């Protein structure tokens, strides 16, 4: 029994001793929770103060500087370069000029190509006669009948390959002259139409003279001819720049097929004659002469010069140029003779 009151007193003392600590703990917790609130308030005040300071120090934006300068189409004159009507007129004019140039180029190149293909034109009468056999060359090509200096004076055979190579040569001469047109677009238009005219004529000859009725076979030959045309451009360009010797080699490879003997119509058992290299020199001189003549006429007079039979065609002037003895051939021998006289 006496222990019960002591236990009560002990519990009271313990309660009283722990109560201040509990209050102090709560006070610490409450104070720690208030410090951030006061700190946040002071910082927010500082931030608002600094913001207000910055806002008062920054001048207001100038609204007049953000205005865009716009055109007034209603009050703008129609002939002004920046007007919509002027832009539409310029676009229509450029399109119309390109369309007109295409038709002009087609008509001009058709006339000039006719002059090119007539230089070595040939016919095969047996192809239109039923039951007749077309004659062949020693190499198995269809042999036709042709006239002109290329067949009579140069003794070339009137075949499709000869016609194509001589036509390529004259097309190349025109291509060199067409490269001087004012714009690259004009040159591409004229050169493309020139090649198209050749393709149409070549396909017509394959059908009429050589009996190639299947379109697939004709297309294969046309692709091969296009590759030959690209080779002709490269070979003659190199010769035109490098000199007459390189140009003569290109002519010999394309027209005479790099043969050291004269072409023969048939194998008669006799030995072929040696190649007459003066013929190659005549063709080289002819190319130089035609290029010089076409270079002296303006663009407007090129078609009239070509179709008027004034530019194309071998003549005696070309043979006379080859027959003239060059002074450079005798100068080394003349100096050698003078040196021998002085020594003696």
XYZ file of C-alpha atoms in Angstrom:
344
model
C 0.000 0.000 0.000
C 2.690 2.551 0.850
C 4.189 1.978 -2.548
C 1.096 3.162 -4.380
C 1.260 6.851 -3.381
C 4.956 6.919 -4.183
C 4.212 5.571 -7.590
C 1.592 8.238 -8.098
C 3.978 10.967 -7.046
C 6.688 9.552 -9.275
C 4.401 9.539 -12.246
C 3.373 13.136 -11.549
C 6.972 14.239 -11.320
C 7.807 12.452 -14.523
C 4.853 14.081 -16.253
C 5.898 17.523 -15.069
C 9.513 16.966 -16.029
C 8.670 15.883 -19.579
C 6.063 18.563 -20.240
C 8.495 21.505 -20.713
C 10.613 19.432 -23.040
C 7.547 18.641 -25.122
C 6.617 22.314 -25.300
C 10.176 23.277 -26.137
C 10.243 20.670 -28.896
C 7.022 22.019 -30.298
C 8.348 25.534 -30.098
C 11.441 24.526 -32.010
C 9.358 22.850 -34.626
C 7.079 25.836 -34.948
C 9.970 28.253 -35.156
C 11.714 26.159 -37.783
C 8.558 26.107 -39.809
C 8.191 29.862 -39.646
C 11.688 30.746 -40.667
C 11.240 29.697 -44.287
C 7.965 31.570 -44.472
C 9.567 34.799 -43.310
C 12.566 34.185 -45.563
C 10.301 33.524 -48.501
C 8.383 36.686 -47.811
C 11.495 38.796 -47.669
C 12.889 37.245 -50.848
C 9.619 37.734 -52.672
C 9.600 41.336 -51.584
C 13.168 41.711 -52.851
C 12.264 40.057 -56.117
C 9.252 42.279 -56.589
C 11.330 45.298 -55.726
C 14.027 44.364 -58.242
C 11.406 43.644 -60.870
C 9.789 46.966 -60.307
C 13.195 48.621 -60.510
C 13.971 46.921 -63.828
C 10.577 47.704 -65.241
C 10.901 51.343 -64.371
C 14.430 51.552 -65.811
C 13.564 49.892 -69.189
C 12.020 52.309 -71.683
C 8.767 51.273 -73.358
C 9.101 49.747 -76.844
C 8.662 51.963 -79.822
C 5.571 50.797 -81.645
C 6.407 52.712 -84.770
C 9.614 50.647 -85.306
C 7.628 47.396 -85.561
C 5.440 48.600 -88.369
C 5.939 46.718 -91.687
C 6.254 48.643 -94.882
C 3.675 47.186 -97.254
C 3.111 47.887 -100.947
C -0.115 49.425 -102.044
C -1.067 47.556 -105.250
C -3.937 49.924 -105.958
C -1.797 53.066 -106.019
C 1.306 51.389 -107.550
C 1.870 52.082 -111.273
C 1.436 49.120 -113.635
C 4.811 49.627 -115.322
C 6.714 49.390 -112.040
C 9.166 46.438 -111.903
C 7.763 45.346 -108.526
C 4.105 45.430 -109.536
C 2.212 42.115 -109.895
C 1.284 42.930 -113.490
C 4.947 43.394 -114.367
C 5.879 40.025 -112.814
C 3.124 38.252 -114.751
C 4.181 39.917 -117.998
C 7.826 38.924 -117.502
C 6.946 35.281 -116.790
C 4.670 35.076 -119.835
C 7.318 36.692 -122.017
C 9.996 34.197 -120.938
C 7.692 31.228 -121.546
C 6.621 32.557 -124.914
C 10.227 33.122 -125.975
C 11.189 29.549 -125.034
C 8.220 28.119 -126.926
C 8.918 30.251 -129.978
C 12.601 29.294 -129.931
C 11.698 25.594 -129.935
C 9.633 25.916 -133.112
C 12.233 28.170 -134.725
C 15.030 25.735 -133.878
C 13.081 22.781 -135.262
C 12.494 24.474 -138.617
C 16.041 25.807 -138.913
C 17.735 22.531 -137.979
C 15.520 20.585 -140.372
C 16.697 22.737 -143.277
C 20.334 22.565 -142.211
C 20.181 18.800 -141.728
C 18.860 18.366 -145.261
C 22.000 20.106 -146.483
C 24.114 17.777 -144.315
C 22.567 14.510 -145.449
C 22.580 15.464 -149.140
C 26.392 15.578 -149.189
C 26.621 11.764 -149.246
C 23.108 10.812 -150.274
C 22.657 7.389 -151.864
C 19.893 5.142 -153.133
C 19.412 1.398 -153.500
C 17.128 0.779 -156.500
C 17.059 -2.989 -155.927
C 15.412 -2.512 -152.520
C 12.140 -1.385 -154.122
C 12.122 -4.085 -156.823
C 10.567 -7.416 -156.008
C 12.882 -10.374 -156.460
C 16.041 -8.290 -156.933
C 19.078 -8.953 -154.760
C 20.759 -5.975 -153.155
C 24.484 -5.927 -154.014
C 26.992 -6.234 -151.198
C 30.452 -4.881 -150.536
C 33.457 -7.009 -149.646
C 32.568 -6.488 -145.974
C 28.928 -7.520 -146.456
C 27.316 -4.062 -146.416
C 24.420 -3.105 -148.677
C 25.848 -1.237 -151.655
C 23.888 1.593 -153.208
C 24.314 4.211 -155.901
C 25.569 7.679 -155.048
C 26.825 10.804 -156.719
C 28.945 13.709 -155.630
C 32.540 14.464 -154.768
C 32.604 12.159 -151.763
C 31.921 9.140 -153.984
C 33.651 10.203 -157.199
C 36.708 12.152 -156.076
C 37.359 10.403 -152.758
C 36.277 6.966 -154.084
C 34.146 6.134 -151.052
C 31.469 3.450 -151.266
C 27.789 4.547 -151.160
C 26.749 2.619 -148.072
C 24.791 3.437 -144.951
C 27.924 3.666 -142.814
C 29.586 6.080 -145.257
C 26.460 8.237 -145.384
C 26.171 8.336 -141.591
C 29.819 9.277 -141.022
C 29.865 12.031 -143.656
C 26.572 13.352 -142.283
C 28.077 13.280 -138.784
C 31.031 15.301 -140.064
C 28.779 18.076 -141.373
C 26.616 17.943 -138.256
C 29.771 18.422 -136.233
C 30.681 21.520 -138.249
C 27.237 22.939 -137.504
C 27.567 22.008 -133.830
C 30.821 23.950 -133.541
C 29.104 27.010 -134.994
C 26.009 26.568 -132.805
C 28.185 26.612 -129.689
C 28.573 30.362 -130.197
C 24.855 31.030 -129.668
C 24.023 33.566 -126.940
C 22.854 31.072 -124.296
C 23.583 27.419 -123.437
C 19.839 26.701 -123.526
C 19.673 27.783 -127.168
C 22.618 25.564 -128.073
C 21.050 22.538 -126.366
C 17.752 23.147 -128.159
C 19.328 23.423 -131.616
C 21.716 20.491 -131.142
C 18.928 18.238 -129.854
C 16.694 19.017 -132.834
C 19.622 18.420 -135.178
C 20.195 14.973 -133.693
C 16.465 14.196 -133.800
C 16.360 14.953 -137.523
C 19.252 12.568 -138.086
C 17.504 9.805 -136.121
C 14.303 10.161 -138.160
C 16.172 10.091 -141.472
C 18.363 7.160 -140.448
C 15.361 5.118 -139.323
C 13.615 5.875 -142.618
C 16.631 4.592 -144.573
C 16.768 1.439 -142.474
C 13.156 0.701 -143.323
C 13.105 1.639 -147.024
C 16.584 0.650 -148.240
C 17.738 -2.057 -145.841
C 14.542 -3.934 -144.990
C 14.665 -3.457 -141.213
C 10.952 -3.727 -140.538
C 11.259 -4.656 -136.853
C 11.375 -1.607 -134.619
C 13.509 -3.337 -131.995
C 16.334 -3.881 -134.488
C 16.128 -0.276 -135.662
C 16.277 1.011 -132.085
C 19.379 -1.057 -131.445
C 21.095 0.453 -134.479
C 19.983 3.951 -133.467
C 21.535 3.509 -130.031
C 24.775 2.426 -131.671
C 24.668 5.480 -133.945
C 24.170 7.748 -130.940
C 27.294 6.275 -129.326
C 29.181 6.873 -132.578
C 27.987 10.484 -132.593
C 29.367 11.037 -129.104
C 32.671 9.560 -130.217
C 32.724 11.817 -133.289
C 32.263 14.888 -131.095
C 35.136 13.906 -128.819
C 37.510 12.893 -131.633
C 36.945 15.952 -133.824
C 37.090 18.322 -130.854
C 40.462 16.924 -129.899
C 41.717 17.210 -133.459
C 40.390 20.730 -133.861
C 42.395 21.844 -130.833
C 45.494 19.650 -131.150
C 46.237 20.154 -134.847
C 45.713 18.853 -138.361
C 47.578 15.604 -137.737
C 45.235 14.592 -134.898
C 42.191 15.787 -136.838
C 43.302 13.806 -139.895
C 43.675 10.676 -137.772
C 40.113 11.122 -136.493
C 38.809 11.570 -140.053
C 40.681 8.463 -141.195
C 39.275 6.350 -138.348
C 35.658 7.416 -138.871
C 35.286 7.751 -142.648
C 37.897 5.271 -143.912
C 37.420 2.928 -140.918
C 41.138 3.055 -140.107
C 41.975 1.059 -143.239
C 45.341 1.414 -144.976
C 43.863 0.403 -148.343
C 41.231 1.939 -150.583
C 37.665 0.646 -150.121
C 36.504 -1.902 -152.687
C 32.997 -2.598 -153.896
C 33.610 -6.344 -154.234
C 36.336 -8.879 -153.708
C 37.612 -9.468 -157.250
C 40.769 -11.275 -156.207
C 43.120 -8.376 -156.948
C 45.289 -6.670 -154.388
C 43.687 -3.477 -153.033
C 45.397 -0.181 -153.663
C 47.230 1.663 -150.948
C 45.478 4.471 -149.158
C 45.904 7.892 -150.763
C 46.584 10.099 -147.763
C 45.981 13.251 -149.769
C 42.266 12.488 -149.522
C 42.432 12.695 -145.739
C 44.284 16.000 -146.029
C 41.577 17.311 -148.372
C 38.870 16.531 -145.820
C 40.864 18.240 -143.053
C 41.329 21.363 -145.173
C 37.643 21.269 -146.104
C 36.619 21.209 -142.434
C 38.865 24.161 -141.622
C 37.514 26.159 -144.559
C 33.849 25.549 -143.727
C 34.357 26.477 -140.079
C 36.056 29.720 -141.095
C 33.233 30.617 -143.500
C 30.484 29.896 -140.969
C 32.333 31.884 -138.329
C 32.183 35.024 -140.463
C 28.379 35.118 -140.752
C 25.985 36.221 -137.981
C 23.506 33.867 -136.362
C 20.662 35.141 -138.531
C 22.483 34.305 -141.766
C 23.668 30.809 -140.845
C 20.659 28.977 -142.300
C 20.848 30.875 -145.589
C 24.557 30.111 -145.868
C 24.067 26.380 -145.303
C 21.014 25.776 -147.483
C 22.295 28.076 -150.220
C 25.048 25.551 -151.125
C 27.691 28.125 -150.275
C 29.271 26.420 -147.270
C 29.105 22.649 -147.778
C 30.673 20.760 -150.639
C 34.194 19.822 -151.710
C 35.682 21.997 -154.432
C 38.925 22.514 -156.297
C 40.118 24.978 -153.709
C 40.455 22.156 -151.185
C 42.477 20.034 -153.601
C 44.607 23.019 -154.547
C 45.432 23.684 -150.914
C 46.689 20.129 -150.484
C 48.729 20.322 -153.683
C 50.524 23.474 -152.560
C 54.006 22.816 -151.244
C 54.454 24.159 -147.752
C 57.406 26.430 -147.109
C 58.008 24.650 -143.845
C 58.826 21.460 -145.745
C 61.744 23.017 -147.603
C 63.147 25.316 -144.928
C 65.071 22.612 -143.001
C 66.610 21.268 -146.207
C 67.451 24.782 -147.390
C 69.288 25.569 -144.165
C 71.150 22.274 -144.415
C 72.235 23.045 -147.983
C 73.437 26.525 -146.974
C 75.438 25.042 -144.107
C 77.101 22.536 -146.436
C 78.061 25.318 -148.846
C 79.666 27.328 -146.065
C 81.659 24.336 -144.870
C 82.933 23.604 -148.356
